[in-house]
PDB file of C-alpha atoms in Angstrom:
ATOM      1  CA  MET A1201     136.599 123.771  94.118  1.00 46.00           C
ATOM      2  CA  ASP A1202     139.612 122.701  95.863  1.00 50.00           C
ATOM      3  CA  ASN A1203     139.596 118.846  95.904  1.00 72.00           C
ATOM      4  CA  LYS A1204     138.791 116.161  92.804  1.00 83.00           C
ATOM      5  CA  MET A1205     135.917 116.851  91.075  1.00 90.00           C
ATOM      6  CA  ASN A1206     134.048 113.438  91.103  1.00 95.00           C
ATOM      7  CA  TYR A1207     131.539 113.170  87.161  1.00 96.00           C
ATOM      8  CA  GLY A1208     128.347 110.583  86.852  1.00 97.00           C
ATOM      9  CA  SER A1209     125.061 110.731  87.548  1.00 97.00           C
ATOM     10  CA  ILE A1210     122.687 111.046  90.237  1.00 97.00           C
ATOM     11  CA  VAL A1211     119.888 108.548  90.257  1.00 97.00           C
ATOM     12  CA  ASP A1212     116.859 109.588  92.557  1.00 95.00           C
ATOM     13  CA  LEU A1213     114.720 106.508  94.495  1.00 96.00           C
ATOM     14  CA  GLU A1214     111.696 108.574  94.583  1.00 96.00           C
ATOM     15  CA  PRO A1215     108.677 107.595  94.578  1.00 96.00           C
ATOM     16  CA  VAL A1216     109.487 103.810  95.227  1.00 96.00           C
ATOM     17  CA  VAL A1217     111.370 104.595  97.897  1.00 96.00           C
ATOM     18  CA  TYR A1218     112.052 108.084 100.364  1.00 97.00           C
ATOM     19  CA  VAL A1219     114.898 108.861 102.290  1.00 97.00           C
ATOM     20  CA  ASP A1220     117.509 111.269 102.485  1.00 96.00           C
ATOM     21  CA  THR A1221     120.210 110.366 100.672  1.00 96.00           C
ATOM     22  CA  TYR A1222     120.935 110.074  96.796  1.00 94.00           C
ATOM     23  CA  ILE A1223     122.543 107.338  95.084  1.00 97.00           C
ATOM     24  CA  PHE A1224     125.864 107.888  92.984  1.00 98.00           C
ATOM     25  CA  ILE A1225     127.171 106.330  90.181  1.00 98.00           C
ATOM     26  CA  PRO A1226     130.345 107.292  88.609  1.00 97.00           C
ATOM     27  CA  LYS A1227     131.080 106.943  85.316  1.00 96.00           C
ATOM     28  CA  CYS A1228     135.092 104.892  85.061  1.00 94.00           C
ATOM     29  CA  PHE A1229     137.051 103.263  82.590  1.00 94.00           C
ATOM     30  CA  THR A1230     136.262  99.809  81.444  1.00 94.00           C
ATOM     31  CA  TRP A1231     139.774  98.662  82.676  1.00 94.00           C
ATOM     32  CA  GLU A1232     138.974 100.218  86.717  1.00 94.00           C
ATOM     33  CA  LYS A1233     137.722  97.521  88.835  1.00 92.00           C
ATOM     34  CA  GLU A1234     134.828 100.065  90.214  1.00 94.00           C
ATOM     35  CA  SER A1235     133.329  99.760  86.579  1.00 94.00           C
ATOM     36  CA  CYS A1236     132.040  96.189  86.304  1.00 95.00           C
ATOM     37  CA  PRO A1237     128.309  96.036  86.011  1.00 95.00           C
ATOM     38  CA  ALA A1238     126.260  95.363  89.761  1.00 96.00           C
ATOM     39  CA  GLU A1239     122.685  95.957  90.774  1.00 97.00           C
ATOM     40  CA  ILE A1240     120.793  97.764  93.266  1.00 97.00           C
ATOM     41  CA  VAL A1241     117.594  95.829  94.548  1.00 96.00           C
ATOM     42  CA  MET A1242     114.065  98.211  95.865  1.00 96.00           C
ATOM     43  CA  GLY A1243     111.797  95.418  96.139  1.00 93.00           C
ATOM     44  CA  ASP A1244     110.412  95.053  92.857  1.00 93.00           C
ATOM     45  CA  TYR A1245     112.490  97.242  90.894  1.00 96.00           C
ATOM     46  CA  ILE A1246     116.540  97.499  90.406  1.00 96.00           C
ATOM     47  CA  ILE A1247     119.303 100.460  89.246  1.00 97.00           C
ATOM     48  CA  ARG A1248     121.760  98.715  87.405  1.00 97.00           C
ATOM     49  CA  CYS A1249     125.321 101.122  88.470  1.00 97.00           C
ATOM     50  CA  ASN A1250     128.731  99.731  89.246  1.00 97.00           C
ATOM     51  CA  LEU A1251     130.985  98.551  91.565  1.00 97.00           C
ATOM     52  CA  GLY A1252     132.049 101.980  92.703  1.00 97.00           C
ATOM     53  CA  THR A1253     128.171 102.301  93.343  1.00 98.00           C
ATOM     54  CA  LYS A1254     128.283 105.092  95.954  1.00 97.00           C
ATOM     55  CA  LEU A1255     125.559 106.649  98.381  1.00 98.00           C
ATOM     56  CA  LEU A1256     125.306 110.653  99.271  1.00 97.00           C
ATOM     57  CA  PHE A1257     124.280 112.861 102.459  1.00 97.00           C
ATOM     58  CA  GLU A1258     124.113 116.675 101.848  1.00 95.00           C
ATOM     59  CA  THR A1259     125.375 117.499 105.577  1.00 95.00           C
ATOM     60  CA  ASP A1260     125.840 122.329 106.362  1.00 94.00           C
ATOM     61  CA  LYS A1261     129.057 120.355 106.169  1.00 94.00           C
ATOM     62  CA  GLY A1262     129.476 119.280 102.452  1.00 95.00           C
ATOM     63  CA  ILE A1263     129.526 115.841 100.421  1.00 96.00           C
ATOM     64  CA  VAL A1264     128.943 113.457 102.981  1.00 96.00           C
ATOM     65  CA  GLU A1265     130.520 109.616 100.943  1.00 96.00           C
ATOM     66  CA  MET A1266     128.772 106.564 101.192  1.00 97.00           C
ATOM     67  CA  ALA A1267     130.571 103.033  99.960  1.00 96.00           C
ATOM     68  CA  LEU A1268     127.617 100.292  99.662  1.00 97.00           C
ATOM     69  CA  PRO A1269     129.289  96.564 100.627  1.00 96.00           C
ATOM     70  CA  PHE A1270     127.793  94.598  96.699  1.00 96.00           C
ATOM     71  CA  THR A1271     127.972  91.025  96.915  1.00 95.00           C
ATOM     72  CA  GLU A1272     128.667  88.857  94.057  1.00 91.00           C
ATOM     73  CA  LYS A1273     125.290  87.463  93.639  1.00 80.00           C
ATOM     74  CA  ASP A1274     124.081  84.729  90.912  1.00 76.00           C
ATOM     75  CA  HIS A1275     127.352  85.893  88.852  1.00 81.00           C
ATOM     76  CA  CYS A1276     126.791  89.576  89.401  1.00 87.00           C
ATOM     77  CA  TYR A1277     127.694  91.785  92.754  1.00 95.00           C
ATOM     78  CA  LYS A1278     124.278  93.107  94.139  1.00 96.00           C
ATOM     79  CA  LEU A1279     122.894  95.092  97.220  1.00 97.00           C
ATOM     80  CA  ASN A1280     119.099  94.832  98.513  1.00 97.00           C
ATOM     81  CA  ILE A1281     119.065  98.898  99.777  1.00 97.00           C
ATOM     82  CA  PHE A1282     116.257  98.163 102.185  1.00 97.00           C
ATOM     83  CA  GLU A1283     118.458  96.623 104.269  1.00 97.00           C
ATOM     84  CA  PHE A1284     122.040  97.948 103.660  1.00 97.00           C
ATOM     85  CA  PHE A1285     119.543 100.950 105.236  1.00 97.00           C
ATOM     86  CA  GLU A1286     117.774  99.543 108.075  1.00 97.00           C
ATOM     87  CA  SER A1287     121.649  98.049 109.617  1.00 97.00           C
ATOM     88  CA  ASN A1288     123.021 101.295 109.039  1.00 96.00           C
ATOM     89  CA  TYR A1289     120.205 103.352 110.865  1.00 96.00           C
ATOM     90  CA  ILE A1290     118.807 105.221 106.900  1.00 97.00           C
ATOM     91  CA  THR A1291     115.565 106.883 108.331  1.00 97.00           C
ATOM     92  CA  TYR A1292     113.178 105.602 104.890  1.00 97.00           C
ATOM     93  CA  ARG A1293     109.756 105.082 104.049  1.00 97.00           C
ATOM     94  CA  LEU A1294     108.447 103.513 101.182  1.00 96.00           C
ATOM     95  CA  GLY A1295     106.619 104.984  98.574  1.00 95.00           C
ATOM     96  CA  LYS A1296     103.407 103.262  95.499  1.00 94.00           C
ATOM     97  CA  GLY A1297     106.162 103.960  93.195  1.00 94.00           C
ATOM     98  CA  ILE A1298     104.497 105.860  90.431  1.00 95.00           C
ATOM     99  CA  TYR A1299     104.506 109.747  89.094  1.00 94.00           C
ATOM    100  CA  CYS A1300     102.320 112.173  90.642  1.00 92.00           C
ATOM    101  CA  ASP A1301     101.582 111.799  86.077  1.00 91.00           C
ATOM    102  CA  GLY A1302     100.614 108.364  86.876  1.00 92.00           C
ATOM    103  CA  ASN A1303     103.371 106.439  84.533  1.00 94.00           C
ATOM    104  CA  ARG A1304     105.970 103.907  87.213  1.00 96.00           C
ATOM    105  CA  TYR A1305     109.617 104.232  88.244  1.00 96.00           C
ATOM    106  CA  ASP A1306     112.567 104.235  85.626  1.00 95.00           C
ATOM    107  CA  GLN A1307     115.779 104.692  86.519  1.00 96.00           C
ATOM    108  CA  ASN A1308     116.762 106.508  83.227  1.00 94.00           C
ATOM    109  CA  PHE A1309     113.635 108.924  84.050  1.00 92.00           C
ATOM    110  CA  SER A1310     115.182 110.054  87.650  1.00 94.00           C
ATOM    111  CA  SER A1311     118.874 110.419  86.618  1.00 95.00           C
ATOM    112  CA  ARG A1312     120.536 113.516  85.763  1.00 95.00           C
ATOM    113  CA  GLU A1313     124.678 114.110  85.547  1.00 96.00           C
ATOM    114  CA  VAL A1314     125.897 115.656  87.070  1.00 97.00           C
ATOM    115  CA  ILE A1315     130.329 116.694  88.664  1.00 96.00           C
ATOM    116  CA  TYR A1316     130.980 117.227  92.593  1.00 96.00           C
ATOM    117  CA  ASN A1317     133.149 117.676  94.894  1.00 94.00           C
ATOM    118  CA  LYS A1318     132.754 118.167  98.761  1.00 95.00           C
ATOM    119  CA  ASN A1319     131.621 121.181  98.674  1.00 96.00           C
ATOM    120  CA  ALA A1320     128.612 121.509  95.738  1.00 97.00           C
ATOM    121  CA  ILE A1321     127.271 119.411  93.067  1.00 97.00           C
ATOM    122  CA  ILE A1322     126.558 120.730  89.570  1.00 97.00           C
ATOM    123  CA  GLU A1323     123.705 118.855  87.373  1.00 97.00           C
ATOM    124  CA  LYS A1324     123.260 119.664  83.844  1.00 96.00           C
ATOM    125  CA  ILE A1325     119.549 117.697  82.608  1.00 93.00           C
ATOM    126  CA  SER A1326     117.778 118.425  79.480  1.00 91.00           C
ATOM    127  CA  SER A1327     114.335 119.887  79.307  1.00 87.00           C
ATOM    128  CA  PRO A1328     111.270 120.591  76.948  1.00 87.00           C
ATOM    129  CA  TYR A1329     110.183 123.393  78.796  1.00 88.00           C
ATOM    130  CA  TRP A1330     114.389 124.864  80.290  1.00 91.00           C
ATOM    131  CA  GLY A1331     116.110 123.010  77.438  1.00 94.00           C
ATOM    132  CA  LEU A1332     119.480 122.224  78.774  1.00 96.00           C
ATOM    133  CA  GLN A1333     119.524 123.233  82.023  1.00 96.00           C
ATOM    134  CA  MET A1334     122.232 123.394  84.045  1.00 97.00           C
ATOM    135  CA  GLU A1335     122.524 123.993  87.845  1.00 97.00           C
ATOM    136  CA  LEU A1336     124.528 124.705  90.852  1.00 97.00           C
ATOM    137  CA  PHE A1337     123.771 123.612  94.640  1.00 97.00           C
ATOM    138  CA  ILE A1338     125.985 123.817  97.170  1.00 97.00           C
ATOM    139  CA  VAL A1339     126.485 122.647  99.723  1.00 97.00           C
ATOM    140  CA  ASN A1340     128.838 123.781 101.975  1.00 96.00           C
ATOM    141  CA  LYS A1341     126.961 126.449 103.839  1.00 96.00           C
ATOM    142  CA  LYS A1342     130.437 128.778 104.861  1.00 95.00           C
ATOM    143  CA  LYS A1343     130.954 128.472 100.742  1.00 95.00           C
ATOM    144  CA  ARG A1344     127.966 130.035  99.423  1.00 96.00           C
ATOM    145  CA  PRO A1345     128.395 133.755  98.158  1.00 94.00           C
ATOM    146  CA  ARG A1346     126.148 136.807  99.569  1.00 92.00           C
ATOM    147  CA  VAL A1347     124.376 138.199  97.571  1.00 89.00           C
ATOM    148  CA  ARG A1348     123.167 141.786  98.585  1.00 86.00           C
ATOM    149  CA  GLY A1349     122.568 141.028 102.539  1.00 88.00           C
ATOM    150  CA  ARG A1350     121.564 137.439 101.669  1.00 91.00           C
ATOM    151  CA  LYS A1351     123.481 133.967 101.020  1.00 94.00           C
ATOM    152  CA  ILE A1352     123.036 131.933  97.368  1.00 95.00           C
ATOM    153  CA  LYS A1353     122.435 127.781  97.349  1.00 96.00           C
ATOM    154  CA  ILE A1354     121.206 127.041  94.335  1.00 96.00           C
ATOM    155  CA  ILE A1355     122.064 129.801  91.150  1.00 96.00           C
ATOM    156  CA  ARG A1356     119.649 127.595  88.562  1.00 96.00           C
ATOM    157  CA  PHE A1357     120.721 128.697  84.483  1.00 96.00           C
ATOM    158  CA  ASN A1358     117.770 127.942  81.409  1.00 95.00           C
ATOM    159  CA  TYR A1359     118.236 127.521  78.243  1.00 95.00           C
ATOM    160  CA  CYS A1360     121.599 126.310  77.999  1.00 96.00           C
ATOM    161  CA  ARG A1361     123.488 126.171  74.949  1.00 95.00           C
ATOM    162  CA  LYS A1362     125.339 123.399  73.737  1.00 95.00           C
ATOM    163  CA  ASP A1363     128.985 123.863  73.293  1.00 96.00           C
ATOM    164  CA  SER A1364     128.573 126.946  75.763  1.00 96.00           C
ATOM    165  CA  GLN A1365     128.070 124.357  79.028  1.00 94.00           C
ATOM    166  CA  TYR A1366     131.610 123.489  80.292  1.00 94.00           C
ATOM    167  CA  LYS A1367     131.670 126.858  80.797  1.00 96.00           C
ATOM    168  CA  ILE A1368     129.320 127.295  82.963  1.00 97.00           C
ATOM    169  CA  GLU A1369     130.824 124.130  84.830  1.00 96.00           C
ATOM    170  CA  ASN A1370     134.337 126.822  85.592  1.00 95.00           C
ATOM    171  CA  TRP A1371     131.710 130.149  85.806  1.00 96.00           C
ATOM    172  CA  PHE A1372     130.359 127.231  88.065  1.00 96.00           C
ATOM    173  CA  LYS A1373     133.310 126.697  90.096  1.00 95.00           C
ATOM    174  CA  ASN A1374     134.826 130.444  90.454  1.00 94.00           C
ATOM    175  CA  VAL A1375     131.394 131.036  92.301  1.00 95.00           C
ATOM    176  CA  VAL A1376     132.385 128.294  95.212  1.00 95.00           C
ATOM    177  CA  ASN A1377     136.001 129.014  95.508  1.00 93.00           C
ATOM    178  CA  GLY A1378     135.315 132.818  95.718  1.00 91.00           C
ATOM    179  CA  THR A1379     136.602 133.523  92.898  1.00 91.00           C
ATOM    180  CA  ILE A1380     133.638 135.293  91.336  1.00 90.00           C
ATOM    181  CA  LYS A1381     131.003 137.504  93.178  1.00 90.00           C
ATOM    182  CA  ILE A1382     127.523 137.745  92.089  1.00 91.00           C
ATOM    183  CA  GLU A1383     126.765 140.796  90.497  1.00 89.00           C
ATOM    184  CA  PRO A1384     123.177 142.229  88.549  1.00 88.00           C
ATOM    185  CA  TYR A1385     127.425 142.583  85.479  1.00 89.00           C
ATOM    186  CA  THR A1386     128.739 139.202  86.150  1.00 90.00           C
ATOM    187  CA  LEU A1387     124.910 137.880  85.245  1.00 91.00           C
ATOM    188  CA  ASP A1388     124.269 139.200  82.777  1.00 90.00           C
ATOM    189  CA  GLN A1389     127.468 138.606  80.901  1.00 91.00           C
ATOM    190  CA  VAL A1390     126.566 134.578  81.937  1.00 93.00           C
ATOM    191  CA  MET A1391     123.675 135.385  80.244  1.00 92.00           C
ATOM    192  CA  ARG A1392     124.444 136.432  77.087  1.00 92.00           C
ATOM    193  CA  GLU A1393     127.869 134.709  76.341  1.00 94.00           C
ATOM    194  CA  ASN A1394     126.379 131.364  77.072  1.00 95.00           C
ATOM    195  CA  LEU A1395     122.461 130.449  77.538  1.00 95.00           C
ATOM    196  CA  GLU A1396     120.042 130.248  73.930  1.00 93.00           C
ATOM    197  CA  ARG A1397     117.682 132.086  75.503  1.00 88.00           C
ATOM    198  CA  ILE A1398     118.137 135.673  77.817  1.00 83.00           C
ATOM    199  CA  ASP A1399     114.441 137.757  76.858  1.00 80.00           C
ATOM    200  CA  LEU A1400     112.764 135.203  79.381  1.00 81.00           C
ATOM    201  CA  THR A1401     113.586 133.794  82.860  1.00 83.00           C
ATOM    202  CA  ALA A1402     116.537 132.174  82.382  1.00 89.00           C
ATOM    203  CA  CYS A1403     118.837 132.862  85.867  1.00 92.00           C
ATOM    204  CA  VAL A1404     116.844 132.125  88.220  1.00 92.00           C
ATOM    205  CA  LEU A1405     118.708 132.741  92.377  1.00 93.00           C
ATOM    206  CA  PHE A1406     118.103 130.270  95.625  1.00 93.00           C
ATOM    207  CA  ASP A1407     118.729 131.476  99.438  1.00 93.00           C
ATOM    208  CA  GLU A1408     118.668 129.582 102.098  1.00 91.00           C
ATOM    209  CA  HIS A1409     115.633 129.713 103.013  1.00 89.00           C
ATOM    210  CA  GLY A1410     114.473 128.312  99.241  1.00 89.00           C
ATOM    211  CA  THR A1411     113.115 131.835  98.272  1.00 90.00           C
ATOM    212  CA  ALA A1412     114.265 132.219  94.180  1.00 89.00           C
ATOM    213  CA  PHE A1413     114.776 135.683  92.670  1.00 89.00           C
ATOM    214  CA  THR A1414     114.870 135.322  89.379  1.00 88.00           C
ATOM    215  CA  PHE A1415     117.573 137.793  87.196  1.00 84.00           C
ATOM    216  CA  SER A1416     116.253 137.873  83.623  1.00 74.00           C
ATOM    217  CA  GLU A1417     116.663 140.928  81.056  1.00 65.00           C
ATOM    218  CA  LYS A1418     113.302 142.081  79.423  1.00 62.00           C
ATOM    219  CA  SER A1419     111.838 144.323  76.671  1.00 47.00           C
ATOM    220  CA  GLY A1420     115.979 145.533  78.010  1.00 50.00           C
ATOM    221  CA  LYS A1421     115.972 145.746  81.912  1.00 52.00           C
ATOM    222  CA  ILE A1422     117.132 143.629  83.228  1.00 51.00           C
ATOM    223  CA  GLU A1423     115.335 142.614  86.248  1.00 57.00           C
ATOM    224  CA  ILE A1424     116.583 141.321  90.234  1.00 56.00           C
TER     225      ILE A1424
END
């Protein structure tokens, strides 16, 4: 990727509030001012973060960042996110704070490890169903590769080997940079070298319209 990489975690606000933005909490060194603890207040809920926390917006040209103006109150930096949305004319809708399984909102459950720059986001999520799942979401439309006539927006690998996650990250970066073309051979090579399982659906591609295409090995046959 052709600009600075940012590392940290993204926190989804649903189902407390429905809004077209994410909260990004960066990983900082302890001596940096941005590492100072802070809190984002969402009604009865609090997101624990730091002063470097910002909002991320997705546009056709890439990711746009917005700084958050925390203020010090009672020896703690805080921000009322609803007041911030209203003062910046950001449309949002309140939810009940309950997941579809009946549990109440939890910051840890709604967080995922990411690295991103202006063009794309790489996410890491551990799941009991898919193991270590790594996903590349190419936000900038001009950077999306064309695969057999379709522009690809998302590439997702399941069952990733933990010791290979940085190799997959580099592969994702090369896809965004255009130095790697996505072909059946290159996908097969990535799967064999870096995934724990390739006998099930281990790779899914999504085009610009959200249509999913699976790339898996079953009975020795590659299907796309």
